[in-house]
Coordinates of C-alpha atoms and ligand atoms in Angstrom, one line a residue:
Chain A
M1 CA -106.3 -9.6 67.8
L2 CA -106.4 -12.0 64.8
T3 CA -104.1 -15.0 64.7
D4 CA -101.6 -15.3 61.8
K5 CA -103.9 -17.8 60.2
E6 CA -107.0 -15.6 60.5
L7 CA -105.0 -12.7 59.1
K8 CA -104.0 -14.8 56.1
V9 CA -107.7 -15.8 55.6
K10 CA -108.6 -12.0 55.8
S11 CA -106.2 -11.3 52.9
L12 CA -108.1 -13.9 50.7
V13 CA -111.5 -12.5 51.7
Y14 CA -110.3 -9.0 51.0
R15 CA -109.0 -10.1 47.6
A16 CA -112.4 -11.7 46.7
S17 CA -114.4 -8.7 47.9
T18 CA -112.1 -6.2 46.1
L19 CA -112.5 -8.1 42.8
Q20 CA -116.3 -8.2 43.2
L21 CA -116.3 -4.5 44.0
I22 CA -114.3 -3.7 40.8
V23 CA -116.6 -5.9 38.6
R24 CA -119.7 -4.3 40.2
A25 CA -118.4 -0.8 39.7
G26 CA -117.1 -1.6 36.2
A27 CA -113.8 0.1 36.9
G28 CA -110.8 -0.2 39.2
H29 CA -107.1 -0.8 39.5
T30 CA -107.1 -4.5 39.8
G31 CA -103.4 -5.3 39.7
G32 CA -102.3 -2.7 42.3
D33 CA -105.2 -3.5 44.6
L34 CA -104.1 -7.1 44.8
S35 CA -100.4 -6.2 45.4
L36 CA -101.4 -3.7 48.1
I37 CA -104.0 -5.6 50.0
D38 CA -101.8 -7.5 52.4
I39 CA -100.1 -4.3 53.5
L40 CA -103.5 -2.7 54.2
N41 CA -104.6 -5.9 56.0
V42 CA -101.7 -5.7 58.4
L43 CA -102.0 -1.9 58.9
Y44 CA -105.7 -2.0 59.7
N45 CA -105.9 -5.3 61.6
R46 CA -102.6 -5.1 63.5
V47 CA -100.7 -1.8 63.4
L48 CA -102.7 1.3 63.1
R49 CA -104.1 2.8 66.2
V50 CA -107.3 3.9 64.5
A51 CA -111.0 3.0 64.8
P52 CA -114.2 4.4 63.4
D53 CA -114.9 6.2 66.7
R54 CA -111.4 7.6 67.0
M55 CA -111.2 9.7 63.9
A56 CA -111.5 12.9 65.9
D57 CA -108.8 11.8 68.3
P58 CA -105.7 13.9 67.8
D59 CA -103.5 11.0 68.9
R60 CA -104.8 8.5 66.3
D61 CA -102.3 7.1 63.9
R62 CA -102.5 8.6 60.3
Y63 CA -102.6 6.6 57.1
V64 CA -102.1 8.4 53.8
Q65 CA -102.4 6.3 50.6
S66 CA -100.3 8.1 48.1
K67 CA -101.1 5.6 45.4
G68 CA -104.7 6.7 45.5
H69 CA -105.8 4.7 42.5
C70 CA -105.7 1.5 44.5
V71 CA -108.7 2.7 46.4
E72 CA -110.9 -0.3 46.0
A73 CA -108.6 -2.3 48.3
L74 CA -108.7 0.5 50.8
Y75 CA -112.5 0.7 50.7
T76 CA -112.8 -3.0 51.2
V77 CA -110.6 -2.9 54.3
L78 CA -112.3 0.2 55.7
A79 CA -115.7 -1.4 55.3
D80 CA -114.5 -4.6 57.0
R81 CA -113.2 -2.5 59.9
G82 CA -116.5 -0.8 60.4
F83 CA -115.8 2.7 59.1
F84 CA -118.9 2.5 57.0
P85 CA -121.4 -0.2 56.1
A86 CA -120.2 -2.4 53.3
E87 CA -123.5 -1.9 51.4
E88 CA -122.5 1.7 50.8
L89 CA -119.8 0.4 48.4
E90 CA -122.7 -0.6 46.0
T91 CA -122.6 3.1 45.0
L92 CA -118.9 3.1 44.0
G93 CA -118.5 5.2 40.8
R94 CA -122.2 6.0 40.6
Y95 CA -123.8 9.4 40.1
G96 CA -123.6 11.4 43.3
S97 CA -121.7 8.8 45.3
H98 CA -118.9 9.9 47.6
F99 CA -117.2 6.6 46.8
I100 CA -115.2 7.5 43.8
G101 CA -112.1 6.1 42.0
H102 CA -109.6 7.8 44.5
P103 CA -109.7 8.4 48.2
T104 CA -111.4 11.4 49.6
R105 CA -112.1 12.7 53.1
A106 CA -115.9 12.4 52.3
V107 CA -115.4 8.7 53.1
P108 CA -115.1 7.9 56.8
G109 CA -111.6 6.8 57.8
I110 CA -109.8 8.6 55.0
E111 CA -107.4 11.4 56.1
H112 CA -106.4 13.0 52.9
N113 CA -107.5 13.2 49.3
T114 CA -105.1 11.6 46.9
G115 CA -105.2 10.5 43.2
A116 CA -102.4 12.7 41.6
L117 CA -99.2 10.7 42.2
G118 CA -96.3 12.0 44.3
H119 CA -98.4 14.0 46.8
G120 CA -98.8 11.7 49.8
L121 CA -95.3 11.7 51.2
A122 CA -95.0 15.5 51.7
V123 CA -98.4 15.6 53.4
A124 CA -97.4 12.7 55.6
V125 CA -94.2 14.6 56.5
G126 CA -96.3 17.6 57.6
M127 CA -98.5 15.3 59.7
A128 CA -95.4 13.8 61.3
L129 CA -93.9 17.2 62.0
A130 CA -97.1 18.3 63.7
A131 CA -96.9 15.3 66.0
R132 CA -93.4 16.2 66.9
M133 CA -94.2 19.8 67.6
D134 CA -97.1 18.9 69.8
G135 CA -95.4 16.0 71.5
R136 CA -98.2 13.6 70.4
P137 CA -97.6 9.9 70.2
Y138 CA -99.1 9.2 66.8
R139 CA -97.3 7.7 63.9
V140 CA -97.9 8.4 60.2
F141 CA -97.9 5.6 57.6
T142 CA -98.0 6.2 53.9
V143 CA -98.0 3.8 51.0
L144 CA -96.4 4.8 47.7
G145 CA -96.4 2.9 44.5
D146 CA -93.1 2.2 42.8
G147 CA -94.2 3.8 39.6
E148 CA -95.0 7.0 41.4
L149 CA -91.4 7.3 42.6
D150 CA -90.7 8.9 39.2
E151 CA -92.3 12.0 40.6
G152 CA -89.6 14.3 41.9
S153 CA -91.8 15.6 44.7
N154 CA -91.2 12.3 46.6
W155 CA -87.5 13.1 46.8
E156 CA -88.1 16.6 48.0
A157 CA -90.3 15.2 50.7
S158 CA -87.7 12.5 51.6
L159 CA -85.0 15.3 52.1
A160 CA -87.3 16.9 54.6
A161 CA -88.3 13.6 56.4
A162 CA -84.6 13.0 57.1
H163 CA -83.7 16.6 57.8
Y164 CA -86.4 16.7 60.5
R165 CA -85.4 13.2 61.8
L166 CA -89.0 12.0 61.6
D167 CA -88.9 8.6 63.2
N168 CA -92.7 8.7 63.6
L169 CA -93.0 8.5 59.8
V170 CA -93.2 5.1 58.1
V171 CA -93.0 5.0 54.3
I172 CA -94.0 1.7 52.6
I173 CA -93.2 1.2 49.0
D174 CA -95.5 -1.3 47.2
R175 CA -92.6 -2.5 45.0
N176 CA -94.5 -4.6 42.5
G177 CA -92.1 -3.7 39.8
L178 CA -94.7 -2.7 37.3
Q179 CA -96.3 0.5 36.2
I180 CA -98.9 1.1 33.5
T181 CA -96.5 1.0 30.6
G182 CA -94.5 -2.0 31.8
P183 CA -91.7 -2.9 34.2
T184 CA -90.5 0.1 36.2
E185 CA -86.9 -0.7 35.3
Q186 CA -87.7 -0.4 31.6
V187 CA -89.9 2.8 32.0
N188 CA -87.5 4.7 34.1
G189 CA -85.1 2.7 36.2
L190 CA -85.3 3.0 39.9
E191 CA -82.7 0.6 41.2
P192 CA -80.7 0.4 43.3
L193 CA -83.8 1.7 45.1
G194 CA -83.1 0.6 48.7
E195 CA -79.7 2.2 48.5
K196 CA -81.2 5.4 47.2
F197 CA -83.6 5.6 50.1
R198 CA -80.8 4.8 52.6
A199 CA -78.7 7.6 51.0
F200 CA -81.7 9.9 51.5
G201 CA -81.6 9.2 55.2
Y202 CA -84.2 6.5 55.8
A203 CA -83.7 3.3 57.9
V204 CA -84.6 0.8 55.2
R205 CA -85.9 -2.7 55.5
Q206 CA -87.0 -5.2 52.8
V207 CA -89.9 -7.5 53.2
D208 CA -92.1 -9.9 51.3
G209 CA -95.0 -7.5 50.9
N210 CA -97.5 -10.2 50.3
D211 CA -96.6 -12.1 53.5
V212 CA -98.7 -10.8 56.3
V213 CA -96.6 -12.4 59.0
A214 CA -93.4 -10.8 57.7
L215 CA -95.2 -7.5 57.2
S216 CA -96.5 -7.6 60.8
S217 CA -93.1 -8.2 62.3
A218 CA -91.6 -5.4 60.2
L219 CA -94.4 -2.9 60.9
E220 CA -94.6 -3.7 64.6
S221 CA -91.0 -2.8 65.0
V222 CA -91.1 0.7 63.8
P223 CA -89.2 3.0 64.0
F224 CA -86.4 0.8 62.5
E225 CA -83.9 3.3 63.9
A226 CA -84.3 6.2 66.3
G227 CA -84.0 9.6 64.7
K228 CA -84.6 8.3 61.2
P229 CA -87.8 7.9 59.1
S230 CA -88.5 4.2 58.4
L231 CA -88.8 2.9 54.9
L232 CA -90.2 -0.6 54.3
M233 CA -89.6 -1.9 50.8
A234 CA -92.5 -4.2 50.4
H235 CA -91.7 -6.6 47.5
T236 CA -95.1 -7.5 46.1
V237 CA -96.6 -9.1 43.1
K238 CA -99.0 -7.1 41.0
G239 CA -102.2 -9.1 40.7
K240 CA -101.2 -11.3 43.6
G241 CA -103.4 -14.3 44.4
V242 CA -104.9 -14.7 41.0
S243 CA -102.8 -16.8 38.7
F244 CA -103.6 -15.1 35.4
M245 CA -103.3 -11.6 36.8
E246 CA -100.0 -12.0 38.5
N247 CA -97.1 -9.8 37.1
Q248 CA -99.2 -8.8 34.2
A249 CA -99.0 -5.0 33.5
G250 CA -102.1 -5.4 31.4
W251 CA -104.1 -5.9 34.6
H252 CA -103.2 -2.4 35.8
H253 CA -106.7 -1.3 35.4
R254 CA -108.4 -4.0 33.5
V255 CA -111.8 -5.1 34.9
P256 CA -112.4 -8.9 35.0
T257 CA -115.1 -10.4 32.8
A258 CA -117.8 -12.4 34.6
E259 CA -115.9 -15.6 33.6
E260 CA -112.6 -14.3 34.8
L261 CA -114.1 -13.2 38.1
Q262 CA -115.5 -16.7 38.7
Q263 CA -112.1 -18.2 37.9
A264 CA -110.4 -15.8 40.3
L265 CA -112.9 -16.4 43.1
G266 CA -112.4 -20.1 42.6
E267 CA -108.7 -19.8 43.0
L268 CA -109.1 -17.7 46.1
A269 CA -111.6 -20.1 47.6
A270 CA -109.2 -23.0 47.0
A271 CA -106.4 -21.1 48.6
R272 CA -108.6 -20.5 51.6
R273 CA -109.6 -24.2 51.9
A274 CA -105.9 -25.1 51.7
L275 CA -105.1 -22.6 54.4
E276 CA -107.8 -23.7 56.7
E277 CA -107.0 -27.4 56.3
A278 CA -103.3 -26.8 57.0
Q279 CA -102.1 -27.0 60.6
Chain Y
M1 CA -100.2 58.9 54.8
M2 CA -97.4 56.8 53.4
G3 CA -97.2 53.4 55.0
K4 CA -94.8 50.5 54.8
P5 CA -94.6 47.8 52.3
N6 CA -97.5 45.4 52.8
L7 CA -95.0 42.6 53.0
D8 CA -93.5 44.1 56.1
V9 CA -97.0 44.4 57.7
F10 CA -97.7 40.8 56.8
A11 CA -94.6 39.7 58.7
E12 CA -95.3 41.9 61.7
T13 CA -98.9 40.7 61.9
L14 CA -97.9 37.1 61.6
L15 CA -95.3 37.5 64.3
E16 CA -97.9 39.0 66.6
L17 CA -100.4 36.2 65.9
A18 CA -97.7 33.5 66.3
S19 CA -96.4 35.0 69.5
A20 CA -99.8 34.6 71.0
D21 CA -100.6 31.1 69.6
R22 CA -98.0 28.4 69.2
D23 CA -100.1 26.7 66.5
V24 CA -99.5 29.5 64.1
L25 CA -96.7 28.5 61.8
A26 CA -94.8 29.8 58.8
V27 CA -93.5 27.3 56.1
T28 CA -90.8 28.8 53.9
S29 CA -88.8 27.6 50.8
D30 CA -85.5 29.3 51.6
S31 CA -87.7 32.4 51.4
R32 CA -87.8 33.8 55.0
G33 CA -85.6 36.8 53.9
S34 CA -87.8 37.6 50.9
G35 CA -90.9 37.1 53.1
R36 CA -89.4 39.5 55.9
L37 CA -89.6 36.5 58.2
T38 CA -85.9 36.4 59.4
G39 CA -87.0 38.1 62.7
F40 CA -89.9 35.6 63.0
G41 CA -87.4 32.7 62.6
Q42 CA -85.1 34.2 65.3
R43 CA -88.0 34.9 67.8
L44 CA -90.0 31.8 67.2
P45 CA -87.6 29.1 65.8
E46 CA -90.1 26.3 66.7
Q47 CA -92.8 27.9 64.6
I48 CA -91.0 28.2 61.3
V49 CA -90.6 25.1 59.0
E50 CA -87.9 25.4 56.4
T51 CA -88.1 23.1 53.4
G52 CA -85.3 24.6 51.4
I53 CA -85.9 25.5 47.7
A54 CA -88.8 23.1 47.3
E55 CA -92.1 24.8 46.7
Q56 CA -94.1 21.6 46.1
N57 CA -92.9 20.4 49.4
V58 CA -93.9 23.7 51.1
I59 CA -97.5 23.1 50.2
G60 CA -97.6 19.4 50.8
I61 CA -96.1 19.8 54.2
A62 CA -98.3 22.8 55.0
A63 CA -101.4 20.6 54.2
G64 CA -100.2 17.9 56.5
L65 CA -99.6 20.4 59.3
A66 CA -102.9 22.0 58.8
S67 CA -104.7 18.7 58.9
A68 CA -103.4 18.3 62.4
G69 CA -104.8 21.6 63.5
K70 CA -101.9 24.0 62.8
K71 CA -102.6 27.5 61.4
V72 CA -100.2 27.4 58.6
F73 CA -98.9 30.2 56.4
A74 CA -97.0 28.9 53.4
V75 CA -94.8 31.8 52.3
S76 CA -92.9 31.9 49.0
P77 CA -92.7 34.2 46.0
A78 CA -96.0 34.3 44.2
C79 CA -94.4 33.4 40.9
F80 CA -93.2 30.0 42.2
I81 CA -95.8 29.0 44.9
T82 CA -98.8 29.4 42.5
A83 CA -97.1 27.8 39.5
R84 CA -94.7 25.1 40.5
S85 CA -96.9 24.0 43.4
L86 CA -100.2 24.6 41.7
E87 CA -101.2 20.9 41.8
Q88 CA -100.4 20.8 45.6
I89 CA -102.6 23.8 46.1
K90 CA -105.3 22.3 44.0
N91 CA -105.3 18.8 45.6
D92 CA -103.6 18.8 49.0
V93 CA -105.0 22.2 50.1
C94 CA -108.2 23.1 48.3
Y95 CA -109.6 19.7 47.3
S96 CA -108.6 18.1 50.7
D97 CA -109.8 21.2 52.4
H98 CA -107.0 21.7 54.8
P99 CA -107.0 25.4 55.9
V100 CA -103.6 26.5 54.6
T101 CA -102.9 30.2 53.9
V102 CA -100.8 30.5 50.8
V103 CA -98.9 33.8 50.9
G104 CA -97.6 34.8 47.5
I105 CA -94.9 37.5 48.1
S106 CA -93.7 40.0 45.6
A107 CA -96.6 39.3 43.3
G108 CA -97.3 40.7 39.9
V109 CA -94.3 42.6 38.6
S110 CA -92.8 43.4 42.0
Y111 CA -89.6 41.9 41.0
G112 CA -89.5 44.1 37.9
A113 CA -86.4 43.7 35.8
L114 CA -85.8 40.2 37.1
G115 CA -88.0 39.1 34.3
A116 CA -90.8 36.7 33.5
T117 CA -89.6 33.9 35.6
H118 CA -90.2 36.1 38.6
H119 CA -93.5 37.7 37.5
S120 CA -96.8 36.3 38.6
L121 CA -99.4 37.5 36.1
H122 CA -101.3 34.2 36.2
D123 CA -102.0 33.6 39.9
C124 CA -105.5 35.1 40.2
A125 CA -106.5 33.4 37.0
V126 CA -105.4 29.9 38.0
L127 CA -106.6 30.1 41.6
R128 CA -110.0 31.6 40.6
A129 CA -110.6 28.4 38.6
I130 CA -109.8 26.2 41.6
H131 CA -112.7 25.6 44.0
N132 CA -112.4 26.3 47.7
I133 CA -109.8 29.1 48.0
T134 CA -110.4 32.8 48.9
I135 CA -108.2 35.2 47.0
L136 CA -107.1 38.4 48.8
A137 CA -105.0 41.2 47.4
P138 CA -104.9 43.9 50.0
A139 CA -104.1 47.5 48.9
D140 CA -102.6 49.0 52.0
N141 CA -101.3 48.2 55.5
L142 CA -104.7 48.1 57.1
E143 CA -106.1 45.7 54.6
T144 CA -103.0 43.6 54.8
R145 CA -103.2 43.4 58.6
E146 CA -106.8 42.4 58.5
A147 CA -106.3 39.9 55.6
V148 CA -103.6 38.1 57.7
K149 CA -105.8 38.1 60.8
Y150 CA -108.8 36.8 58.8
A151 CA -106.7 34.0 57.2
C152 CA -105.3 32.9 60.5
C153 CA -108.7 31.8 61.8
A154 CA -110.2 30.9 58.4
E155 CA -111.5 27.3 58.2
H156 CA -110.8 27.0 54.5
P157 CA -107.8 27.8 52.2
V158 CA -106.8 31.4 51.6
Y159 CA -104.4 33.0 49.1
I160 CA -102.9 36.4 50.0
R161 CA -101.2 38.2 47.2
L162 CA -98.7 40.8 48.4
G163 CA -96.4 43.3 46.7
K164 CA -93.3 44.8 48.3
A165 CA -93.6 48.5 47.4
A166 CA -94.3 51.0 50.3
M167 CA -98.1 51.7 50.1
P168 CA -100.1 54.8 51.2
D169 CA -103.0 54.3 53.5
V170 CA -106.2 54.2 51.5
H171 CA -108.7 52.1 53.5
P172 CA -110.8 54.4 55.7
E173 CA -110.1 53.7 59.4
Q174 CA -113.8 53.7 60.3
E175 CA -114.7 51.3 57.5
P176 CA -114.4 47.6 58.6
F177 CA -112.4 45.3 56.3
V178 CA -114.9 42.6 55.3
V179 CA -113.7 39.7 53.1
G180 CA -115.9 39.5 50.0
R181 CA -117.0 43.2 50.3
A182 CA -115.4 45.9 48.2
A183 CA -114.1 48.9 50.2
R184 CA -115.5 52.1 48.8
L185 CA -112.5 54.6 49.0
R186 CA -114.0 57.5 47.1
E187 CA -117.6 58.3 46.1
G188 CA -118.4 59.3 42.5
R189 CA -121.2 59.6 39.9
D190 CA -119.7 59.3 36.5
V191 CA -117.5 56.2 36.5
T192 CA -116.2 53.5 38.9
L193 CA -112.6 52.5 39.1
I194 CA -112.3 49.0 40.5
A195 CA -108.7 48.3 41.5
T196 CA -107.0 45.6 43.6
G197 CA -103.6 45.3 45.4
E198 CA -100.9 47.8 44.5
T199 CA -103.0 49.4 41.7
V200 CA -105.4 51.0 44.1
P201 CA -103.3 54.2 44.7
V202 CA -103.2 54.6 40.9
A203 CA -107.0 54.5 40.8
L204 CA -107.2 57.0 43.6
G205 CA -104.7 59.4 41.9
A206 CA -106.7 59.1 38.7
A207 CA -109.9 59.9 40.5
E208 CA -108.3 63.1 41.8
A209 CA -107.1 64.0 38.3
L210 CA -110.5 63.3 36.8
A211 CA -112.2 65.4 39.5
Q212 CA -110.1 68.4 38.3
R213 CA -111.5 67.8 34.8
G214 CA -115.1 67.6 36.1
T215 CA -115.5 63.8 36.1
S216 CA -116.5 62.3 39.4
A217 CA -115.0 58.8 39.8
R218 CA -116.0 56.2 42.5
V219 CA -113.0 54.1 43.6
L220 CA -113.3 50.6 45.1
S221 CA -110.5 48.5 46.6
M222 CA -111.5 45.0 45.5
H223 CA -109.2 43.4 48.0
T224 CA -111.2 40.1 47.7
V225 CA -110.8 38.9 44.1
K226 CA -112.7 35.7 45.0
P227 CA -115.5 35.5 46.1
L228 CA -116.1 38.7 44.1
D229 CA -118.4 41.4 45.6
E230 CA -120.8 41.1 42.7
A231 CA -123.3 43.6 44.2
A232 CA -120.6 46.3 44.3
V233 CA -119.8 45.7 40.6
L234 CA -123.4 45.9 39.6
A235 CA -124.0 49.0 41.8
A236 CA -121.0 50.5 40.1
A237 CA -122.6 50.0 36.7
D238 CA -126.1 51.1 37.8
E239 CA -125.1 54.1 39.8
T240 CA -122.1 55.5 37.8
G241 CA -122.7 54.1 34.3
A242 CA -119.2 53.1 33.5
V243 CA -116.5 50.8 34.9
V244 CA -112.7 50.6 34.5
T245 CA -110.8 47.8 36.3
L246 CA -107.1 48.0 37.3
E247 CA -104.9 45.0 38.3
E248 CA -101.2 44.0 38.3
H249 CA -102.0 40.8 36.4
S250 CA -102.6 39.4 33.0
V251 CA -105.7 40.8 31.2
Y252 CA -106.7 37.1 31.1
G253 CA -108.6 35.6 34.0
G254 CA -108.1 38.3 36.6
L255 CA -110.3 40.9 38.3
G256 CA -111.2 42.6 35.0
E257 CA -112.6 39.5 33.3
A258 CA -114.3 38.6 36.6
C259 CA -116.1 42.0 36.7
A260 CA -116.9 41.8 32.9
A261 CA -118.6 38.4 33.4
V262 CA -120.7 39.8 36.3
L263 CA -121.9 42.7 34.2
M264 CA -122.6 40.7 31.1
R265 CA -124.4 38.0 32.9
A266 CA -126.6 40.6 34.5
G267 CA -127.3 42.3 31.2
R268 CA -125.5 45.6 32.3
C269 CA -123.8 46.7 29.1
V270 CA -122.1 49.8 30.3
P271 CA -118.9 51.3 28.9
F272 CA -116.2 49.1 30.4
D273 CA -112.4 48.5 30.1
I274 CA -109.7 46.5 31.7
L275 CA -106.4 48.0 32.6
A276 CA -104.0 45.0 33.0
F277 CA -101.0 43.5 31.2
P278 CA -101.6 42.4 27.7
D279 CA -100.8 38.9 26.4
E280 CA -97.2 39.6 25.5
A281 CA -93.7 39.3 26.8
L282 CA -93.6 42.2 29.2
V283 CA -91.2 45.1 28.7
A284 CA -88.2 45.1 31.1
G285 CA -88.1 47.6 33.9
S286 CA -89.0 48.4 37.5
Q287 CA -92.6 47.9 38.7
R288 CA -93.3 51.6 38.2
E289 CA -91.8 51.6 34.7
I290 CA -93.8 48.5 33.7
F291 CA -97.0 50.1 35.1
A292 CA -96.3 53.2 33.1
H293 CA -95.5 51.2 29.9
Y294 CA -99.0 49.6 30.0
G295 CA -101.0 52.6 31.1
L296 CA -101.4 51.7 34.7
T297 CA -100.8 55.3 35.7
V298 CA -102.9 58.2 36.7
E299 CA -102.8 59.6 33.1
G300 CA -103.4 56.2 31.6
V301 CA -106.6 55.7 33.7
A302 CA -107.8 59.2 33.0
H303 CA -107.3 58.7 29.3
T304 CA -109.2 55.4 29.4
V305 CA -112.1 57.1 31.2
S306 CA -112.2 59.9 28.7
R307 CA -112.4 57.4 25.9
L308 CA -115.3 55.6 27.6
Q309 CA -117.1 58.9 28.1
Q310 CA -116.7 59.7 24.3
R311 CA -118.1 56.3 23.5
R312 CA -121.0 56.8 25.8
A313 CA -121.7 60.3 24.3
L314 CA -121.6 58.8 20.8
R315 CA -124.0 56.1 21.8
A316 CA -126.3 58.7 23.3
D317 CA -126.4 60.6 20.0
Ligands
MG401 MG1 -96.1 -0.5 40.6

């Protein structure tokens, strides 16, 4: 098990690898990848009971990434966890590769194909129901973007999650406050979002979604309440960790130039040095 | 012999399968009554998942259940489940390859005068264009029973299209039901009638009427709309020289156009016509009245065959 400090270093390494991956592929969802990456870090290094050799185990935990467009962060973490050799990511977006711009089951470690928004939660509900029926101990985790909450299908699925009292289901909202057009509250207001989820029957907690220690303690304490699905509102910063990308809707799917990449990697390296020098 | 509605046979078969295997599930959208699954719900309450009136949720949840090894039948009116939840069928079931069986109940114009909201004239067209789903439209009780049994152990997605009218037995007892292979219900030399679902008895009636006029018609039940039995379509052209298709569907994108494409691509330019619903707002009425209005009747088919024969005679001159 990684120490808190090692986990924090991981996040910086993942950020650098993800940016390099996006630049090499010439495409990617830069801003959302960087807001999501700490959540993935904590899930795959601390919380999920999964491993490359456990993917046929019916009792493995399930992860469904509903915000499928932030796949570069997921690929980076899966490669680090040994689901496939990192070199395979060289083929991302290339002719004939199974590493494409959204998650598919052709890639080891991925449970469900996503990409169209508003689909993951209902599938996660089905997976959680199956666990309940079979008396299996696995939990189902899903990450939704905040922009995708505009899709009504999420709210249908939420009704079912509460109706079936699925306390083996953990819904994480990557609440970075932005979607492609701009701030979520300007595009189609979501607030008071936590109250809405509470009213839909979730046990809701708020967390700094870019703080791996806070995320760990929240995700290690699921279910938040017996008999209710858990909802973790992860307050994140789109573009987190790179000064000129943070909170900029324009970085939704912009690819850094070579110069921007160097600057970003420099900032991440400096953050890592500071972290390693600190007590 | 006159049988039951295929919908009833579907429900009985599913209950039998589910009674023997607790992994067999039904997922419904407040549609257990329409799907004749009220008894299923009472007998096997642990094996029915209710989502309320939420068809997108039916398919998404069905996909999640299937991913965990459940044998899932998602049961809802064909008009809703193949339109409102089309993206869930495309992505969560077919693309993700979770072996869900989508059961479209009261398909075509089964709901008759309830109108266009309740008609499904598009379902074969849209699902044919989506990779990784088998489309079954059984004609009678035997084909329905076999289709449900097939779907229950299928490793990939299946769509079963069902009407709710009582159907006569048409599939010969001794002929096995094989997915992807047309059932030859009647032999003939002069024309082949290729029908699917609840139009099959119309084709058989027409063949009988044509026989009295000296025309010998082959009749196929094309219970598998996809993958299409191309060999049977080509044999129909080669051995009988003319083909007429019948379906309870839009003329666009269904069985008829699928057969036309097979014939044209193979260079078989035989007299051919499609009996289906034209691209218009359908007339109001019962299923039977709507069939009659658009020529999906014994007389309508016989008339179409005569017209093709005249055309063939003209061409021969
Ligand atoms: Mg967002």
